[in-house]
Amino acid sequence: MAPNILITGAAGYIGGSLVTDFLAGTTIRIEKDRINAAVRSEEQAKAVSRQGVNVLQLDLTNEKAVVDSLLTHKINIVIHTASSIDPTLALNLVTALAKQKQASGEQTYFIHTSGLSAFYSLTGWPAGETKDTAVFKVEKRLADSFPIRKTDTAVIEYAEAQGVTSFVVIPPLVYGQGSGEWNKLSVVLPPLVKASISRKQVYKFPGDSKVSGVHITDLIALYGRLVDKIIRKETLPSGKEGYYFALAHDIVWRETLDRLVAALNARGLIKDSHIEDWPSDGFAAEALGVPKGFVQAFWNAGDDKITHENTSKVGWQPEWNNDLFLKNIDDEIAAVLEHDKAKSSLMDSLFKHAGG
């Protein structure tokens, strides 16, 4: 029997793109009546409902509401994209999946969306090579020092205790226009483009850091591969070994900014092709619309070598590489000019965490 899937954050950049992709059958086709999309607001609900899926305006902080909803809709698989910072949302969903497992006698699955910043030396991750199957012990030891790590480990331990099979997907810098009905933009490159246009100047941080990147379509394909393997009941690394790093290629910030300057200049959106240094983190934070404490992690951090074998075990083969990314950098500008900025609750969560 086909599973019933709940996608949280279904009005968001990743969650919305998942809904669209599942309906289109790009990686795996999921029928409309099997897709349940959790959103926060009535306006979001109206937008996502145009796709013909079952839309749930659900408060994920309310455990009873979450449990009742998942039991009513007989949810077997949850793909959680709503928050990588607040563990309460994820734990409520795992509780509900555990109760659904008890009611149906069938295994339930939780796919949690994390973030690569948890594995930056800038946020306290130890330098050196990291292997995806040997992450948990280190992340557990460092859990209290960064909110994403705390959420990851809480999800894994609680899911194991409740008998729910868990997976953690770790997106790096995600780029490209999303395909969902509500939010089309990510929260990294578009704010940088918008700030450059509004100030008619591109800024950079000192140094030449690099970070891993992935196009939104390739990231969505990874989720699709995971769901396909789950439905086929294939054995996959899960729980404490179930980290899936969606690392497609390197992005070198200086090289990227050089291409961005050229593209903005060609459109007449900046004064000249000279890249200025950010005067301060505070200036950058105000321009980019993030709390000061997160500026470096978003736009000046780099990840050390991460050996990621789990993604190949589900047959993930990203199509986008660095050359293709740089060649299409103007797409990022076009998306900002069309959509202005991301309709994302992530920044609200960051300001709340920062006490701002």
Short mmCIF file of C-alpha atoms in Angstrom, two decimals:
data_model
loop_
_atom_site.label_atom_id
_atom_site.label_comp_id
_atom_site.label_asym_id
_atom_site.label_seq_id
_atom_site.Cartn_x
_atom_site.Cartn_y
_atom_site.Cartn_z
CA MET A 1 0.00 0.00 0.00
CA ALA A 2 1.31 3.47 -0.92
CA PRO A 3 2.44 5.54 2.07
CA ASN A 4 0.91 8.79 3.23
CA ILE A 5 3.56 11.50 3.35
CA LEU A 6 3.58 14.71 5.37
CA ILE A 7 5.84 17.55 4.22
CA THR A 8 6.32 20.26 6.84
CA GLY A 9 7.35 23.71 5.71
CA ALA A 10 5.40 23.00 2.52
CA ALA A 11 5.13 26.72 1.76
CA GLY A 12 8.91 27.07 2.08
CA TYR A 13 11.75 26.96 -0.41
CA ILE A 14 12.64 23.28 0.09
CA GLY A 15 9.26 21.97 1.23
CA GLY A 16 7.36 23.70 -1.55
CA SER A 17 9.78 22.38 -4.16
CA LEU A 18 9.30 18.88 -2.74
CA VAL A 19 5.52 19.08 -3.21
CA THR A 20 5.93 20.19 -6.82
CA ASP A 21 8.58 17.57 -7.57
CA PHE A 22 6.58 14.69 -6.11
CA LEU A 23 3.56 15.69 -8.17
CA ALA A 24 5.65 15.98 -11.33
CA GLY A 25 7.32 12.62 -10.75
CA THR A 26 10.80 13.93 -11.57
CA THR A 27 12.49 11.53 -9.16
CA ILE A 28 9.51 9.65 -7.73
CA ARG A 29 5.82 10.21 -8.35
CA ILE A 30 3.56 10.50 -5.32
CA GLU A 31 -0.17 10.79 -5.98
CA LYS A 32 -1.95 13.93 -4.81
CA ASP A 33 -4.12 12.11 -2.31
CA ARG A 34 -0.98 10.73 -0.61
CA ILE A 35 0.68 14.13 -0.11
CA ASN A 36 -0.11 16.13 3.01
CA ALA A 37 1.37 19.62 3.16
CA ALA A 38 1.76 21.36 6.53
CA VAL A 39 1.79 25.17 6.48
CA ARG A 40 1.50 27.94 9.09
CA SER A 41 -0.88 30.56 7.68
CA GLU A 42 -4.19 30.70 5.87
CA GLU A 43 -2.56 32.60 3.01
CA GLN A 44 0.02 29.85 2.61
CA ALA A 45 -2.70 27.22 2.76
CA LYS A 46 -4.60 28.88 -0.09
CA ALA A 47 -1.47 29.03 -2.22
CA VAL A 48 -0.39 25.41 -1.69
CA SER A 49 -3.94 24.06 -2.05
CA ARG A 50 -3.86 25.14 -5.70
CA GLN A 51 -1.69 22.08 -6.30
CA GLY A 52 -4.52 19.77 -5.27
CA VAL A 53 -2.78 18.20 -2.28
CA ASN A 54 -4.20 17.89 1.23
CA VAL A 55 -3.13 21.06 3.07
CA LEU A 56 -2.94 21.12 6.86
CA GLN A 57 -2.70 24.45 8.67
CA LEU A 58 -0.90 22.94 11.60
CA ASP A 59 0.80 24.36 14.69
CA LEU A 60 3.80 22.05 15.02
CA THR A 61 4.48 23.28 18.57
CA ASN A 62 1.15 21.75 19.70
CA GLU A 63 1.87 18.09 20.37
CA LYS A 64 -1.77 17.03 20.65
CA ALA A 65 -2.70 18.76 17.39
CA VAL A 66 0.25 17.14 15.63
CA VAL A 67 -0.54 13.67 16.97
CA ASP A 68 -4.24 13.94 16.14
CA SER A 69 -3.50 15.16 12.62
CA LEU A 70 -0.97 12.46 11.80
CA LEU A 71 -3.21 9.73 13.15
CA THR A 72 -6.25 11.07 11.28
CA HIS A 73 -4.33 11.11 7.99
CA LYS A 74 -2.44 7.87 8.72
CA ILE A 75 0.96 9.44 8.03
CA ASN A 76 3.80 6.91 7.54
CA ILE A 77 6.58 9.24 6.38
CA VAL A 78 7.35 12.79 7.52
CA ILE A 79 9.77 15.03 5.63
CA HIS A 80 10.51 17.84 8.04
CA THR A 81 11.76 21.05 6.40
CA ALA A 82 10.09 23.59 8.69
CA SER A 83 12.94 24.14 11.17
CA SER A 84 16.45 22.87 11.82
CA ILE A 85 16.75 24.99 14.96
CA ASP A 86 13.71 24.24 17.14
CA PRO A 87 13.74 20.60 18.33
CA THR A 88 10.20 20.83 19.72
CA LEU A 89 8.64 20.68 16.27
CA ALA A 90 10.62 17.62 15.25
CA LEU A 91 10.04 15.75 18.51
CA ASN A 92 6.28 16.30 18.32
CA LEU A 93 6.28 14.83 14.83
CA VAL A 94 8.32 11.81 15.97
CA THR A 95 5.89 11.27 18.86
CA ALA A 96 3.03 11.23 16.36
CA LEU A 97 4.83 8.79 14.08
CA ALA A 98 5.44 6.47 17.04
CA LYS A 99 1.71 6.47 17.82
CA GLN A 100 0.89 5.85 14.15
CA LYS A 101 3.27 2.88 14.20
CA GLN A 102 1.45 1.51 17.25
CA ALA A 103 -1.93 1.99 15.59
CA SER A 104 -1.02 0.48 12.20
CA GLY A 105 1.66 -2.03 13.11
CA GLU A 106 3.78 -0.65 10.24
CA GLN A 107 7.15 1.07 10.41
CA THR A 108 7.19 4.86 10.26
CA TYR A 109 9.95 7.17 9.00
CA PHE A 110 11.20 10.65 9.83
CA ILE A 111 13.43 12.61 7.42
CA HIS A 112 14.87 15.63 9.20
CA THR A 113 16.42 18.62 7.44
CA SER A 114 19.57 19.92 9.12
CA GLY A 115 22.14 22.45 7.88
CA LEU A 116 25.79 22.31 6.94
CA SER A 117 26.65 25.17 9.31
CA ALA A 118 26.54 22.60 12.11
CA PHE A 119 29.74 21.19 10.62
CA TYR A 120 31.69 24.43 10.15
CA SER A 121 34.81 25.06 12.23
CA LEU A 122 33.42 28.58 12.66
CA THR A 123 30.57 27.13 14.75
CA GLY A 124 32.85 24.86 16.77
CA TRP A 125 33.10 21.71 14.66
CA PRO A 126 36.60 20.15 14.97
CA ALA A 127 38.90 20.60 11.99
CA GLY A 128 39.78 17.62 9.84
CA GLU A 129 37.97 15.01 7.81
CA THR A 130 34.39 14.10 8.73
CA LYS A 131 32.79 10.83 7.67
CA ASP A 132 29.01 10.69 7.37
CA THR A 133 28.68 7.38 9.21
CA ALA A 134 30.78 8.59 12.15
CA VAL A 135 29.21 11.98 12.84
CA PHE A 136 26.83 11.34 15.71
CA LYS A 137 29.26 10.94 18.61
CA VAL A 138 31.01 14.20 17.79
CA GLU A 139 27.76 16.05 17.18
CA LYS A 140 26.37 14.75 20.48
CA ARG A 141 29.44 15.95 22.36
CA LEU A 142 29.11 19.41 20.80
CA ALA A 143 25.31 19.58 20.82
CA ASP A 144 24.95 22.39 23.35
CA SER A 145 27.29 24.70 21.45
CA PHE A 146 25.11 25.16 18.33
CA PRO A 147 21.30 24.87 17.95
CA ILE A 148 21.29 22.79 14.76
CA ARG A 149 23.56 20.18 16.36
CA LYS A 150 21.32 20.07 19.40
CA THR A 151 18.26 19.46 17.24
CA ASP A 152 19.97 16.79 15.10
CA THR A 153 21.04 14.70 18.06
CA ALA A 154 17.75 15.13 19.90
CA VAL A 155 15.85 13.89 16.84
CA ILE A 156 18.09 10.87 16.33
CA GLU A 157 18.01 9.76 19.98
CA TYR A 158 14.29 10.32 20.44
CA ALA A 159 13.38 8.58 17.18
CA GLU A 160 15.49 5.58 18.17
CA ALA A 161 13.78 5.43 21.58
CA GLN A 162 10.34 5.61 19.94
CA GLY A 163 11.09 2.98 17.29
CA VAL A 164 10.85 5.47 14.41
CA THR A 165 13.43 5.17 11.63
CA SER A 166 15.19 8.50 11.15
CA PHE A 167 17.35 10.10 8.50
CA VAL A 168 19.09 13.49 8.55
CA VAL A 169 19.55 15.38 5.27
CA ILE A 170 22.19 18.12 5.42
CA PRO A 171 21.87 20.77 2.71
CA PRO A 172 24.85 23.07 2.12
CA LEU A 173 24.43 26.43 0.33
CA VAL A 174 21.33 25.85 -1.80
CA TYR A 175 20.81 27.94 -4.93
CA GLY A 176 18.39 28.14 -7.85
CA GLN A 177 14.75 29.20 -7.99
CA GLY A 178 12.37 26.96 -6.06
CA SER A 179 9.29 25.47 -7.70
CA GLY A 180 6.81 25.73 -4.82
CA GLU A 181 3.67 27.87 -4.75
CA TRP A 182 4.78 30.25 -2.00
CA ASN A 183 8.50 30.84 -1.43
CA LYS A 184 10.78 30.63 -4.48
CA LEU A 185 14.03 31.90 -2.97
CA SER A 186 16.76 30.61 -0.70
CA VAL A 187 18.19 32.66 2.16
CA VAL A 188 21.85 32.93 1.12
CA LEU A 189 22.48 34.17 -2.41
CA PRO A 190 19.24 36.20 -2.86
CA PRO A 191 19.89 38.45 0.18
CA LEU A 192 23.40 39.07 -1.13
CA VAL A 193 22.03 39.97 -4.58
CA LYS A 194 19.34 42.19 -3.08
CA ALA A 195 21.85 44.01 -0.86
CA SER A 196 24.17 44.54 -3.83
CA ILE A 197 21.36 46.01 -5.92
CA SER A 198 20.03 48.27 -3.18
CA ARG A 199 23.50 49.66 -2.41
CA LYS A 200 24.71 49.48 -6.03
CA GLN A 201 27.82 47.81 -4.69
CA VAL A 202 29.00 44.24 -4.12
CA TYR A 203 30.72 43.54 -0.80
CA LYS A 204 32.90 40.68 0.38
CA PHE A 205 34.58 39.41 3.51
CA PRO A 206 38.39 39.19 3.65
CA GLY A 207 39.93 35.93 2.55
CA ASP A 208 38.82 33.44 -0.04
CA SER A 209 36.69 30.86 1.72
CA LYS A 210 34.80 28.10 -0.02
CA VAL A 211 31.71 26.17 0.88
CA SER A 212 29.80 23.25 -0.57
CA GLY A 213 26.76 23.97 -2.72
CA VAL A 214 23.81 22.22 -4.34
CA HIS A 215 21.13 23.29 -6.80
CA ILE A 216 17.60 23.05 -5.42
CA THR A 217 16.62 20.44 -8.03
CA ASP A 218 19.51 18.19 -7.01
CA LEU A 219 18.68 18.57 -3.33
CA ILE A 220 15.05 17.66 -3.98
CA ALA A 221 16.22 14.64 -5.95
CA LEU A 222 18.05 13.37 -2.84
CA TYR A 223 14.86 13.48 -0.79
CA GLY A 224 13.12 11.68 -3.64
CA ARG A 225 15.75 8.95 -3.67
CA LEU A 226 15.36 8.45 0.06
CA VAL A 227 11.57 8.21 -0.17
CA ASP A 228 11.83 5.78 -3.08
CA LYS A 229 14.14 3.48 -1.10
CA ILE A 230 11.86 3.70 1.94
CA ILE A 231 8.82 2.72 -0.11
CA ARG A 232 10.76 -0.19 -1.60
CA LYS A 233 11.70 -1.20 1.96
CA GLU A 234 15.39 -1.26 1.13
CA THR A 235 17.86 -1.21 3.99
CA LEU A 236 19.56 2.16 4.34
CA PRO A 237 21.91 3.79 6.85
CA SER A 238 19.62 5.40 9.41
CA GLY A 239 19.60 6.74 12.95
CA LYS A 240 23.09 7.48 14.24
CA GLU A 241 24.56 6.45 10.88
CA GLY A 242 21.87 8.06 8.77
CA TYR A 243 23.42 11.40 7.85
CA TYR A 244 22.99 12.36 4.17
CA PHE A 245 25.21 15.27 3.12
CA ALA A 246 23.82 16.85 -0.06
CA LEU A 247 27.21 18.13 -1.23
CA ALA A 248 27.29 18.53 -5.02
CA HIS A 249 30.30 20.81 -5.58
CA ASP A 250 32.48 23.52 -4.07
CA ILE A 251 31.57 27.20 -4.25
CA VAL A 252 34.49 29.61 -3.93
CA TRP A 253 33.18 32.93 -2.65
CA ARG A 254 35.65 35.21 -4.47
CA GLU A 255 35.08 33.46 -7.79
CA THR A 256 31.31 33.62 -7.25
CA LEU A 257 31.37 37.31 -6.39
CA ASP A 258 33.47 38.09 -9.48
CA ARG A 259 30.80 36.46 -11.65
CA LEU A 260 28.03 38.18 -9.72
CA VAL A 261 29.66 41.59 -10.20
CA ALA A 262 29.96 41.00 -13.94
CA ALA A 263 26.31 39.95 -14.21
CA LEU A 264 25.04 42.89 -12.11
CA ASN A 265 27.22 45.30 -14.03
CA ALA A 266 25.89 43.97 -17.36
CA ARG A 267 22.38 44.76 -16.14
CA GLY A 268 23.41 48.23 -14.98
CA LEU A 269 22.46 47.45 -11.39
CA ILE A 270 25.73 48.47 -9.69
CA LYS A 271 28.10 51.43 -9.97
CA ASP A 272 31.26 49.57 -10.99
CA SER A 273 32.99 46.21 -10.92
CA HIS A 274 35.08 46.85 -7.81
CA ILE A 275 34.24 44.63 -4.83
CA GLU A 276 34.45 46.40 -1.47
CA ASP A 277 35.11 44.77 1.89
CA TRP A 278 32.21 44.75 4.34
CA PRO A 279 33.04 47.58 6.79
CA SER A 280 31.87 45.47 9.73
CA ASP A 281 29.72 42.50 10.64
CA GLY A 282 27.09 44.91 11.90
CA PHE A 283 26.95 46.73 8.56
CA ALA A 284 26.70 43.38 6.73
CA ALA A 285 23.98 42.12 9.07
CA GLU A 286 21.83 45.19 8.46
CA ALA A 287 22.34 44.99 4.69
CA LEU A 288 21.65 41.26 4.50
CA GLY A 289 18.81 41.15 7.01
CA VAL A 290 20.24 38.61 9.46
CA PRO A 291 21.34 38.72 13.10
CA LYS A 292 24.94 39.85 13.42
CA GLY A 293 25.99 36.55 15.00
CA PHE A 294 25.00 34.56 11.90
CA VAL A 295 26.61 36.73 9.20
CA GLN A 296 29.92 34.87 9.11
CA ALA A 297 28.26 31.44 9.16
CA PHE A 298 26.09 32.34 6.17
CA TRP A 299 28.56 34.24 3.97
CA ASN A 300 32.12 33.66 5.15
CA ALA A 301 32.33 30.11 6.46
CA GLY A 302 33.81 27.05 4.85
CA ASP A 303 33.43 23.35 5.51
CA ASP A 304 36.34 20.95 5.92
CA LYS A 305 36.51 17.71 3.98
CA ILE A 306 33.38 15.61 4.47
CA THR A 307 33.36 12.04 3.20
CA HIS A 308 29.77 11.34 2.22
CA GLU A 309 29.08 7.79 1.11
CA ASN A 310 25.44 7.51 2.17
CA THR A 311 24.13 9.64 -0.69
CA SER A 312 25.65 7.26 -3.24
CA LYS A 313 23.91 4.36 -1.50
CA VAL A 314 20.55 5.83 -2.52
CA GLY A 315 21.77 6.47 -6.07
CA TRP A 316 22.06 10.25 -5.79
CA GLN A 317 23.92 11.84 -8.70
CA PRO A 318 23.70 15.65 -8.77
CA GLU A 319 23.52 17.22 -12.22
CA TRP A 320 24.79 20.71 -11.32
CA ASN A 321 28.50 21.44 -10.87
CA ASN A 322 30.51 24.59 -10.20
CA ASP A 323 30.91 25.48 -13.88
CA LEU A 324 27.16 25.27 -14.44
CA PHE A 325 26.52 27.28 -11.27
CA LEU A 326 28.85 30.10 -12.35
CA LYS A 327 27.57 30.08 -15.92
CA ASN A 328 24.01 30.59 -14.66
CA ILE A 329 24.70 33.12 -11.90
CA ASP A 330 22.42 35.62 -13.66
CA ASP A 331 19.51 33.31 -12.76
CA GLU A 332 19.98 34.39 -9.14
CA ILE A 333 19.64 38.03 -10.13
CA ALA A 334 16.57 37.37 -12.26
CA ALA A 335 14.91 35.49 -9.39
CA VAL A 336 15.47 38.40 -6.98
CA LEU A 337 14.17 40.93 -9.48
CA GLU A 338 11.04 38.80 -9.92
CA HIS A 339 10.39 37.74 -6.31
CA ASP A 340 12.31 40.37 -4.27
CA LYS A 341 13.14 38.28 -1.20
CA ALA A 342 12.50 34.92 0.43
CA LYS A 343 9.17 34.40 2.20
CA SER A 344 10.93 32.44 4.90
CA SER A 345 10.44 32.06 8.64
CA LEU A 346 14.11 31.11 9.05
CA MET A 347 15.24 34.66 9.69
CA ASP A 348 12.54 35.09 12.34
CA SER A 349 13.88 31.94 14.03
CA LEU A 350 17.44 33.25 13.88
CA PHE A 351 16.49 36.60 15.39
CA LYS A 352 14.54 34.78 18.11
CA HIS A 353 17.52 32.55 18.87
CA ALA A 354 19.84 35.57 18.89
CA GLY A 355 17.48 37.48 21.15
CA GLY A 356 17.13 40.19 18.52
#
